[in-house]
Amino acid sequence: MKEKVVFKEKKKPLSASDKVFNVFNYLLFGLLTLICLYPFYYLIINTISANDLSANGLITLIPKGIHFENYKQVLQLSGLSTAALISVARTVLGTGLTVLASAFLGFMFTQEKMWGRSFWYRVIVITMYFNAGLIPMFITMKTLHLNNTFWVYILPAIVQPYNIILVKTYVESIPKALQEAAEIDGAGTFKIFYKIILPACTPILATVAIFAAVAQWNSFQDTLIYITDQKLYSLQYLLYTYINQASSLATMVKNSTGGALNMAAIATQQTPTSIRMTVSVIVVLPILFIYPLFQRFFVKGIMIGSVKG
Amino acid sequence: MAKATSAAKTATPKGSKKNKKLTLMIIPFVILVFLFSYFPLHGWIYAFYDYKPPLPLSKCEFVGLQWFKMLFGNKTQVAQMIQVMKNTFAMSLLGIATSMLPLFFAILLNEIKCKWFKTMVQTLTTLPNFISWVMVYSVAFCLFSNTGMVNTLLQNLGWISEPIKFLDSDSHTWLTMLLWNTWKGLGWGAIMYLASITGIDQEQYEAARVDGANRFQLMLHITFPALLPTYFVMLMLSVANFLNNGMDQYFVFQNSFNKAHIQVLDLYVYNIGMTGSSLSLATAISMLKSVVSVVLLFVVNFVSKKTRGESII
């Protein structure tokens, strides 16, 4: 009886109000998606279009006069390659260490045999809820001689309570028998960790990795506060300085390319706007590429996180 | 090492004796936590000194509660603080007022039956969450600066003769900040609700349909109430973070025109501490902020326990 009704329901043609709603709904989300996507599209097409057209705001939908001069010249900007190297290094190293630490601690805190387990767990987790503040952190880094070193990007980010909770919750869902069997076979804690726990935790570690990588790549405040040495600038910080020093940029490029202007057509001549946009694209491109691949992991991650609050 | 621990484990019967070697293994990480989370707290004593950076603290004058008294006593300081608190409250309240948007976003997106379209919307609207605020500012600059796309377009169309100052002005600063925040966070905020929707028991919908409920009634009476617990947790967290707006967003958008309305507490601490060199005053303010935040968190947690029987921390 019930099935019949449901069946009939599905066959029923859409009512007028349903149709109106559907049209409205698709339009709404089409528009929202466009608003999120268009700025990136705009940046990309303008960096590969003729710079004189771009400067006059003529490039809004399709690229015209395609050339890659902007990228060639911007990559020669002094400081850019160093900053890129710094950003890549901190992302790779920082992410690797965060993932390892989160995995190891998340696993260790499931070990009931550990002496003072819940005490240490609380000592670490409670740090999520307070922070000393900007100036005390600055003074601390100075005391530890970490300001103006690369390590200021890495060391404070290694232990992250939230990630540890994520992994711990996940490890708790792995059958205990697995570990017990390995213990009977004489496997030690480290062996159990890398032979059993690490492979079993791949999905949650992917989540942690992507969060950590995005945070490292996007981080900008730490450069602002702890770093004065230009050699240690991150890409984000460099981009920020580029946005703010408008016209001096174009001269910089002209100088660095040794007056390539005379022969180059006006279409490929650098303008402050073209430089800004090109650097922006370089900064955002890794995210654009990596992000769709990892999207499914985020959902899993925040769902596990929400279980624990 | 691994051998030793396994030997220790097999030697001790389960649960009778706790294993200290396991604790030793996590000590390096505990040290890191101590160095970067607990040790910095000692910096709070700078709030009680008149700290002048090149001098070591021991050579600086101990001033007791002078900075705290100044915060509540000195007229210009009080006026400045009131403005900063107004901005902080405005940004947080606007955030809370629009906190239902991701929920509606999720409910409406769930009504879209075309699978690829739904996935595409979800992927692309979450994208802005993963770019930095510097990048957001760069986007804002390319689109809305005096030579940006919008102004050039409007001028080409002959609608305006002078560029509109979107960024270098103090009009609607709070609203603009809210809009950028929404642009960046809306799609991401909806993900959690979308995930909860998939967990709703389908039989509820079918039963309601049998009773003749239409699609809007289903949304209003089944989906919406099912998402409220999640919403409540998010709301509680944003109340607990009332004073923590963060500074990245406001720092990048800050300029001499909009400074009065963009300085939230976190940015103010940076501005007077790192660039204005009143390190002690800045420390005093951030210390008060931390204490108030922790108190807020406990209050919120208490409320949550009383009303829902669940703690959020």
XYZ file of C-alpha atoms in Angstrom:
622
model
C 0.000 0.000 0.000
C 2.654 2.430 1.093
C 4.906 1.594 -1.830
C 2.118 2.211 -4.248
C 1.558 5.723 -2.947
C 5.230 6.539 -3.141
C 5.326 5.202 -6.642
C 2.410 7.378 -7.647
C 4.045 10.360 -5.985
C 7.143 9.989 -8.117
C 5.158 9.819 -11.305
C 3.166 12.921 -10.483
C 4.155 15.833 -12.740
C 5.776 18.813 -11.056
C 3.376 21.428 -9.842
C 3.679 24.995 -11.056
C 5.154 26.203 -7.795
C 7.697 23.392 -7.930
C 8.756 24.455 -11.387
C 9.121 28.089 -10.390
C 11.100 27.044 -7.366
C 13.400 24.834 -9.440
C 14.132 27.599 -11.914
C 14.805 30.036 -9.110
C 17.002 27.524 -7.291
C 19.148 26.672 -10.301
C 19.556 30.336 -11.125
C 20.534 31.154 -7.547
C 23.217 28.500 -7.379
C 24.398 29.226 -10.900
C 24.889 32.826 -9.852
C 26.618 31.962 -6.572
C 28.994 29.620 -8.372
C 29.762 32.279 -10.924
C 30.537 34.804 -8.199
C 32.974 32.377 -6.641
C 34.610 31.314 -9.875
C 34.700 34.448 -12.005
C 37.374 36.391 -10.080
C 39.862 33.575 -10.624
C 38.890 33.266 -14.267
C 39.238 37.026 -14.666
C 42.743 36.972 -13.200
C 43.862 34.106 -15.411
C 42.548 35.448 -18.714
C 44.008 38.869 -18.008
C 47.471 37.547 -17.338
C 47.616 35.817 -20.706
C 45.952 38.578 -22.735
C 47.553 41.559 -24.430
C 48.477 43.932 -21.616
C 47.254 47.091 -23.351
C 43.798 45.588 -23.848
C 43.839 44.308 -20.301
C 44.790 47.711 -18.894
C 41.804 49.253 -20.662
C 39.484 46.715 -19.121
C 38.674 45.085 -22.444
C 39.309 41.554 -21.259
C 36.297 40.389 -19.334
C 35.128 37.139 -20.892
C 37.582 35.742 -23.404
C 41.367 36.191 -23.576
C 42.640 38.201 -26.539
C 46.144 38.409 -27.972
C 47.377 35.487 -25.951
C 51.013 35.652 -24.811
C 53.014 34.376 -21.862
C 55.447 37.289 -21.528
C 53.913 38.210 -18.155
C 54.893 34.903 -16.643
C 58.364 34.921 -18.165
C 59.088 38.394 -16.830
C 57.461 38.018 -13.428
C 59.430 34.848 -12.783
C 62.575 36.962 -13.169
C 61.496 39.392 -10.465
C 64.050 39.471 -7.726
C 62.729 37.733 -4.645
C 59.975 35.786 -6.326
C 61.863 32.544 -6.807
C 63.280 32.700 -3.283
C 59.808 33.321 -1.882
C 58.398 30.454 -3.941
C 61.111 28.183 -2.617
C 60.376 29.232 0.963
C 56.648 28.674 0.492
C 57.141 25.258 -1.075
C 59.657 24.243 1.588
C 57.463 25.269 4.499
C 54.441 23.609 2.942
C 56.206 20.306 2.310
C 58.181 20.135 5.540
C 55.482 21.661 7.723
C 52.792 19.384 6.360
C 54.950 16.294 6.659
C 55.826 16.970 10.282
C 52.277 17.949 11.238
C 50.881 14.771 9.712
C 53.483 12.602 11.416
C 53.016 14.262 14.778
C 49.216 14.146 14.560
C 49.272 10.500 13.524
C 51.742 9.494 16.214
C 50.101 11.434 19.036
C 46.601 10.471 17.931
C 47.693 6.837 18.057
C 49.596 7.132 21.344
C 46.628 8.682 23.103
C 44.585 5.586 22.332
C 47.112 3.446 24.225
C 45.494 2.804 27.565
C 48.719 1.410 28.942
C 50.390 4.802 28.754
C 51.297 6.310 32.083
C 49.336 9.531 32.659
C 47.580 9.237 29.314
C 44.543 11.390 29.983
C 46.643 13.967 31.818
C 49.001 14.493 28.859
C 46.089 14.430 26.485
C 44.414 17.244 28.389
C 47.652 19.211 28.632
C 47.833 19.233 24.843
C 44.173 19.603 23.926
C 43.465 22.469 26.294
C 45.914 24.654 24.361
C 43.234 24.948 21.672
C 41.238 27.227 23.898
C 43.710 29.898 24.908
C 46.584 31.746 23.402
C 49.096 34.112 24.884
C 48.531 36.763 22.247
C 50.568 38.487 19.618
C 53.181 40.337 21.657
C 53.979 37.482 24.073
C 54.405 35.174 21.058
C 56.718 37.694 19.461
C 58.771 37.940 22.651
C 58.856 34.143 22.940
C 60.183 33.725 19.419
C 62.826 36.309 20.188
C 63.807 34.542 23.406
C 64.083 31.237 21.539
C 66.054 32.960 18.749
C 63.537 31.770 16.206
C 62.611 35.106 14.683
C 64.186 35.576 11.280
C 64.719 31.866 10.897
C 62.905 29.401 8.693
C 61.966 27.326 11.748
C 59.477 29.874 12.969
C 57.241 28.627 10.154
C 57.609 24.992 11.110
C 58.103 24.345 14.813
C 55.012 26.062 16.273
C 52.765 24.294 13.748
C 53.860 20.721 14.429
C 51.546 19.841 17.315
C 47.966 20.750 16.491
C 45.381 19.599 19.038
C 42.488 19.590 16.606
C 44.307 17.245 14.227
C 45.284 14.989 17.100
C 41.623 14.705 18.121
C 40.699 13.845 14.527
C 43.263 11.048 14.335
C 42.523 9.759 17.828
C 38.811 9.493 17.039
C 39.678 7.652 13.855
C 42.118 5.231 15.480
C 39.497 4.394 18.096
C 37.262 3.156 15.274
C 39.900 0.661 14.092
C 39.283 -2.795 15.600
C 41.504 -3.297 18.667
C 42.059 -6.925 17.700
C 44.374 -5.780 14.922
C 46.810 -4.235 17.351
C 46.469 -7.043 19.873
C 47.322 -9.630 17.261
C 50.443 -7.705 16.311
C 51.419 -7.419 19.964
C 51.156 -11.159 20.402
C 53.454 -11.510 17.390
C 55.933 -9.372 19.307
C 55.584 -6.079 17.442
C 56.696 -2.970 19.372
C 54.859 0.327 19.608
C 56.700 1.923 16.675
C 56.231 -1.123 14.518
C 52.513 -1.215 15.266
C 52.361 2.481 14.482
C 53.911 2.339 11.046
C 52.831 -1.149 10.002
C 49.224 -1.058 11.151
C 48.026 2.347 12.247
C 49.574 4.513 9.528
C 48.149 2.497 6.601
C 44.754 2.190 8.281
C 44.572 5.948 8.900
C 45.273 7.103 5.348
C 41.889 8.824 4.805
C 42.057 10.904 7.961
C 45.738 11.661 7.440
C 44.921 12.922 3.967
C 42.449 15.302 5.584
C 45.013 16.481 8.103
C 47.588 16.849 5.335
C 45.408 18.995 3.148
C 44.372 21.252 6.030
C 47.977 21.628 7.119
C 49.224 22.233 3.588
C 46.626 24.887 2.865
C 47.352 26.591 6.182
C 51.096 26.611 5.499
C 50.753 27.790 1.934
C 48.321 30.562 2.874
C 50.023 31.695 6.038
C 51.022 35.295 5.995
C 50.811 36.596 9.527
C 53.928 34.782 10.726
C 56.065 36.407 8.039
C 54.563 39.760 8.937
C 55.354 39.411 12.614
C 58.514 37.339 12.946
C 60.416 37.914 9.719
C 62.316 40.984 8.538
C 64.865 39.156 6.402
C 63.710 39.396 2.781
C 65.261 36.029 1.964
C 62.670 34.382 4.202
C 59.581 36.079 2.801
C 56.783 33.730 1.820
C 54.913 34.079 -1.472
C 51.809 35.381 0.301
C 53.750 38.126 1.989
C 55.531 39.025 -1.218
C 52.181 39.280 -2.973
C 50.977 41.585 -0.237
C 53.971 43.877 -0.691
C 53.454 43.800 -4.461
C 49.845 44.885 -4.170
C 50.863 47.817 -2.060
C 53.831 49.101 -4.018
C 52.032 49.867 -7.230
C 54.133 51.738 -9.755
C 57.600 50.980 -8.451
C 56.949 47.421 -9.592
C 56.809 48.173 -13.277
C 60.123 49.984 -13.092
C 61.543 47.008 -11.280
C 60.626 44.728 -14.130
C 61.929 47.131 -16.752
C 65.236 47.323 -14.938
C 65.515 43.617 -14.358
C 64.908 42.801 -18.004
C 67.397 45.427 -19.152
C 65.017 47.619 -21.109
C 63.502 44.883 -23.180
C 60.859 47.477 -23.931
C 62.367 48.890 -27.104
C 61.705 45.763 -29.082
C 58.758 44.365 -27.203
C 55.390 45.391 -28.445
C 53.272 47.446 -26.121
C 51.000 44.438 -25.815
C 53.517 42.601 -23.717
C 54.825 45.551 -21.698
C 54.485 45.031 -17.976
C 52.124 47.200 -15.993
C 51.697 47.187 -12.206
C 48.323 45.544 -12.707
C 49.688 42.821 -14.939
C 52.430 42.026 -12.443
C 50.010 41.932 -9.552
C 47.631 39.652 -11.380
C 50.380 37.353 -12.609
C 51.840 36.924 -9.141
C 48.332 36.324 -7.790
C 47.761 33.563 -10.305
C 51.099 31.982 -9.433
C 50.141 32.087 -5.755
C 46.659 30.664 -6.222
C 47.377 28.074 -8.914
C 48.607 25.290 -6.611
C 45.414 25.585 -4.571
C 43.252 25.510 -7.703
C 44.941 22.334 -8.857
C 45.207 20.400 -5.645
C 41.918 21.365 -4.109
C 39.377 19.464 -6.261
C 41.392 16.259 -5.815
C 41.139 16.474 -2.071
C 37.677 17.855 -1.664
C 36.091 14.592 -0.568
C 38.536 14.338 2.312
C 37.455 17.648 3.825
C 33.921 16.469 4.277
C 35.052 13.331 6.041
C 37.387 15.369 8.196
C 34.872 17.873 9.443
C 32.308 15.167 10.054
C 34.717 13.265 12.294
C 35.650 16.556 13.906
C 32.055 17.451 14.599
C 31.473 14.211 16.451
C 33.996 15.347 19.017
C 32.967 18.988 18.839
C 63.678 0.821 21.552
C 60.798 -0.951 19.878
C 61.973 -4.268 21.248
C 62.321 -2.929 24.736
C 58.778 -1.578 24.822
C 57.267 -4.763 23.505
C 59.140 -6.681 26.153
C 57.829 -4.328 28.800
C 54.331 -4.752 27.477
C 54.334 -8.502 27.528
C 55.884 -8.493 30.970
C 53.146 -6.353 32.543
C 49.687 -7.838 32.748
C 47.042 -5.664 31.141
C 46.070 -2.587 33.127
C 47.941 -3.446 36.282
C 50.943 -1.192 35.681
C 51.116 1.828 33.430
C 53.835 2.029 30.839
C 56.178 4.969 31.293
C 58.141 4.272 28.134
C 55.095 5.175 26.100
C 54.990 8.483 27.926
C 58.663 9.089 27.146
C 57.909 8.744 23.454
C 55.525 11.675 23.457
C 57.791 13.926 25.533
C 59.373 15.670 22.493
C 55.901 16.794 21.439
C 54.966 17.835 24.943
C 58.081 20.019 24.945
C 56.937 21.677 21.713
C 53.520 22.325 23.227
C 55.143 23.737 26.316
C 57.426 26.024 24.300
C 54.798 27.418 21.958
C 51.609 27.341 24.043
C 52.492 27.541 27.737
C 55.840 29.301 27.811
C 54.524 32.354 25.862
C 52.123 33.025 28.737
C 55.086 34.406 30.685
C 54.894 37.335 28.261
C 51.866 38.588 30.160
C 54.171 40.099 32.783
C 55.135 42.670 30.146
C 51.697 44.140 30.701
C 52.832 45.234 34.147
C 56.029 46.917 32.986
C 56.801 49.911 30.826
C 58.615 47.823 28.245
C 60.886 49.696 25.814
C 62.092 47.043 23.334
C 65.892 47.365 23.079
C 66.178 47.330 26.881
C 65.858 44.024 28.691
C 62.806 43.692 30.920
C 64.916 43.918 34.071
C 65.924 47.479 33.173
C 62.334 48.563 32.505
C 60.116 50.209 35.053
C 57.525 48.134 36.865
C 54.273 50.063 36.549
C 51.756 47.699 38.083
C 48.263 48.184 36.752
C 49.013 51.473 35.002
C 48.101 50.184 31.525
C 44.871 48.624 32.722
C 43.916 51.846 34.509
C 44.758 53.774 31.357
C 42.420 51.568 29.337
C 39.513 52.578 31.526
C 40.658 56.019 32.702
C 42.502 57.913 29.986
C 39.962 59.820 27.861
C 41.523 59.460 24.398
C 42.378 55.845 25.122
C 38.816 55.108 26.233
C 37.408 56.769 23.111
C 39.723 54.675 20.937
C 38.827 51.494 22.778
C 35.113 52.199 22.417
C 35.515 52.548 18.657
C 37.571 49.349 18.482
C 35.010 47.482 20.580
C 32.217 48.820 18.377
C 33.986 47.405 15.319
C 34.650 44.099 17.032
C 31.035 43.796 18.167
C 29.736 44.877 14.775
C 31.764 42.268 12.908
C 30.891 39.502 15.353
C 27.203 40.412 15.542
C 26.932 40.677 11.758
C 28.606 37.289 11.563
C 26.112 35.800 13.986
C 23.186 37.502 12.249
C 24.172 35.865 8.960
C 25.121 32.528 10.495
C 21.935 30.931 9.170
C 22.972 31.548 5.561
C 25.069 28.372 5.206
C 22.148 26.386 6.601
C 19.748 27.790 3.998
C 22.419 27.303 1.361
C 22.597 23.619 2.266
C 18.821 23.111 2.361
C 18.326 24.755 -1.015
C 21.292 23.023 -2.612
C 19.893 19.721 -1.404
C 16.774 20.406 -3.468
C 18.837 20.342 -6.642
C 18.435 16.904 -8.154
C 20.932 17.199 -10.979
C 23.957 15.468 -9.515
C 26.810 16.976 -11.536
C 25.445 20.473 -11.050
C 25.217 19.947 -7.315
C 28.780 18.646 -7.095
C 30.054 21.491 -9.233
C 28.316 24.108 -7.083
C 29.669 22.519 -3.943
C 33.219 22.336 -5.259
C 33.374 25.829 -6.678
C 31.681 27.637 -3.813
C 34.082 26.077 -1.281
C 37.078 27.204 -3.289
C 37.331 30.742 -1.834
C 37.689 29.236 1.628
C 41.046 27.812 0.637
C 42.715 30.965 -0.547
C 44.464 33.352 1.804
C 43.145 36.759 2.780
C 46.030 38.317 0.887
C 44.704 36.587 -2.181
C 41.184 37.792 -1.446
C 42.547 41.293 -1.184
C 44.365 40.849 -4.457
C 41.111 39.768 -6.084
C 39.354 42.744 -4.508
C 42.077 45.024 -5.777
C 41.914 43.729 -9.342
C 38.143 44.054 -9.450
C 37.373 47.104 -7.342
C 40.384 49.438 -7.207
C 40.339 52.739 -9.090
C 41.834 51.048 -12.130
C 40.096 47.754 -11.475
C 37.643 45.958 -13.674
C 34.411 47.388 -12.292
C 35.523 50.995 -12.502
C 37.008 50.595 -15.977
C 33.875 48.866 -17.177
C 31.564 51.533 -15.777
C 33.733 54.282 -17.247
C 33.812 52.620 -20.650
C 30.056 52.392 -20.560
C 29.970 56.087 -19.716
C 27.914 55.527 -16.570
C 30.458 57.242 -14.340
C 33.141 59.793 -15.077
C 35.160 59.464 -11.882
C 36.163 56.050 -10.532
C 34.152 54.952 -7.529
C 36.362 54.429 -4.497
C 35.371 51.003 -3.312
C 38.492 50.251 -1.324
C 39.977 53.627 -0.373
C 36.939 54.848 1.490
C 35.234 54.440 4.789
C 31.701 54.037 3.521
C 30.032 50.761 4.485
C 33.279 49.252 5.776
C 31.490 46.799 8.060
C 29.177 45.707 5.280
C 32.010 45.213 2.796
C 33.949 43.163 5.309
C 30.850 41.046 5.941
C 30.375 40.498 2.220
C 33.968 39.385 1.675
C 33.674 37.133 4.662
C 30.503 35.605 3.252
C 32.059 35.197 -0.178
C 34.948 33.318 1.356
C 33.038 31.252 3.895
C 29.502 30.544 2.673
C 30.138 27.408 0.632
C 32.495 25.977 3.213
C 30.062 26.672 6.034
C 27.381 24.733 4.176
C 29.446 21.547 3.818
C 28.803 20.431 7.356
C 25.041 20.901 6.964
C 25.061 19.087 3.622
C 26.795 16.171 5.295
C 24.209 16.161 8.095
C 21.371 16.185 5.567
C 22.598 12.895 4.111
C 22.240 11.439 7.585
C 18.534 12.265 7.910
C 16.307 9.193 7.919
C 14.639 8.966 4.501
C 11.553 7.313 5.990
C 10.633 10.580 7.645
C 10.328 12.189 4.230
C 8.341 9.319 2.812
C 5.946 9.264 5.729
C 5.405 13.001 5.388
C 4.846 12.675 1.654
C 2.219 10.027 2.244
C 0.511 12.494 4.531
C 0.434 14.923 1.637
C 3.280 17.245 2.588
C 4.735 19.212 -0.291
C 8.385 19.890 -0.839
C 8.426 23.186 1.043
C 6.781 21.588 4.035
C 9.393 18.841 3.946
C 12.180 21.420 3.969
C 10.599 23.428 6.737
C 9.399 20.630 9.004
C 11.962 17.883 8.476
C 15.242 19.137 7.014
C 15.394 22.418 8.902
C 14.741 20.998 12.395
C 17.185 18.158 11.699
C 19.964 20.674 11.081
C 19.263 22.841 14.104
C 21.473 20.907 16.557
C 24.475 21.400 14.258
C 23.554 25.036 13.853
C 23.372 25.433 17.594
C 26.909 24.101 18.057
C 28.219 26.479 15.396
C 26.380 29.364 16.997
C 27.826 28.564 20.400
C 31.315 28.435 18.955
C 30.903 31.800 17.293
C 29.670 33.289 20.572
C 32.717 31.841 22.312
C 34.892 33.452 19.644
C 33.117 36.769 19.916
C 36.310 38.737 20.539
C 38.482 36.708 18.179
C 37.831 38.139 14.751
C 41.369 37.353 13.685
C 43.448 40.036 12.060
C 44.359 38.799 8.581
C 41.225 39.990 6.836
C 41.168 43.391 8.473
C 44.896 43.859 8.141
C 44.977 43.389 4.385
C 41.940 45.571 3.758
C 43.147 48.254 6.158
C 44.174 51.653 4.797
C 44.299 55.208 6.082
C 40.731 55.878 4.922
C 38.897 53.032 6.592
C 41.086 52.613 9.658
C 38.460 53.966 12.079
C 35.915 51.296 11.202
C 38.102 48.343 10.354
C 40.240 48.120 13.491
C 38.903 45.141 15.368
C 40.524 44.103 18.626
C 43.070 41.732 17.077
C 44.165 44.296 14.517
C 44.295 47.047 17.116
C 46.650 44.958 19.244
C 48.902 44.517 16.235
C 48.734 48.162 15.235
C 49.646 49.608 18.595
C 51.998 46.789 19.588
C 54.042 46.077 16.484
C 53.892 49.363 14.620
C 53.034 51.841 17.358
C 55.533 50.288 19.771
C 53.237 50.379 22.825
C 54.112 46.780 23.498
C 53.031 46.802 27.093
C 49.633 48.343 26.418
C 49.055 45.898 23.561
C 49.963 43.009 25.846
C 47.561 44.294 28.496
C 44.737 44.424 25.945
C 45.390 40.977 24.496
C 45.676 39.597 28.016
C 42.235 40.947 28.909
C 40.935 39.586 25.628
C 42.268 36.099 26.309
C 40.768 36.040 29.783
C 37.363 37.232 28.565
C 37.469 34.670 25.731
C 38.159 31.776 28.055
C 35.364 32.920 30.388
C 33.013 33.193 27.398
C 33.934 29.693 26.331
C 33.093 28.285 29.750
C 29.822 30.198 29.919
C 28.823 28.983 26.485
C 29.804 25.448 27.358
C 27.759 25.649 30.547
C 24.729 26.938 28.621
C 25.189 24.168 26.078
C 25.342 21.533 28.797
C 22.220 22.889 30.502
C 20.124 23.241 27.371
C 21.289 20.310 25.270
C 23.003 18.069 27.757
C 26.141 18.119 25.618
C 29.315 20.070 26.041
C 30.959 21.730 23.072
C 34.538 21.518 24.273
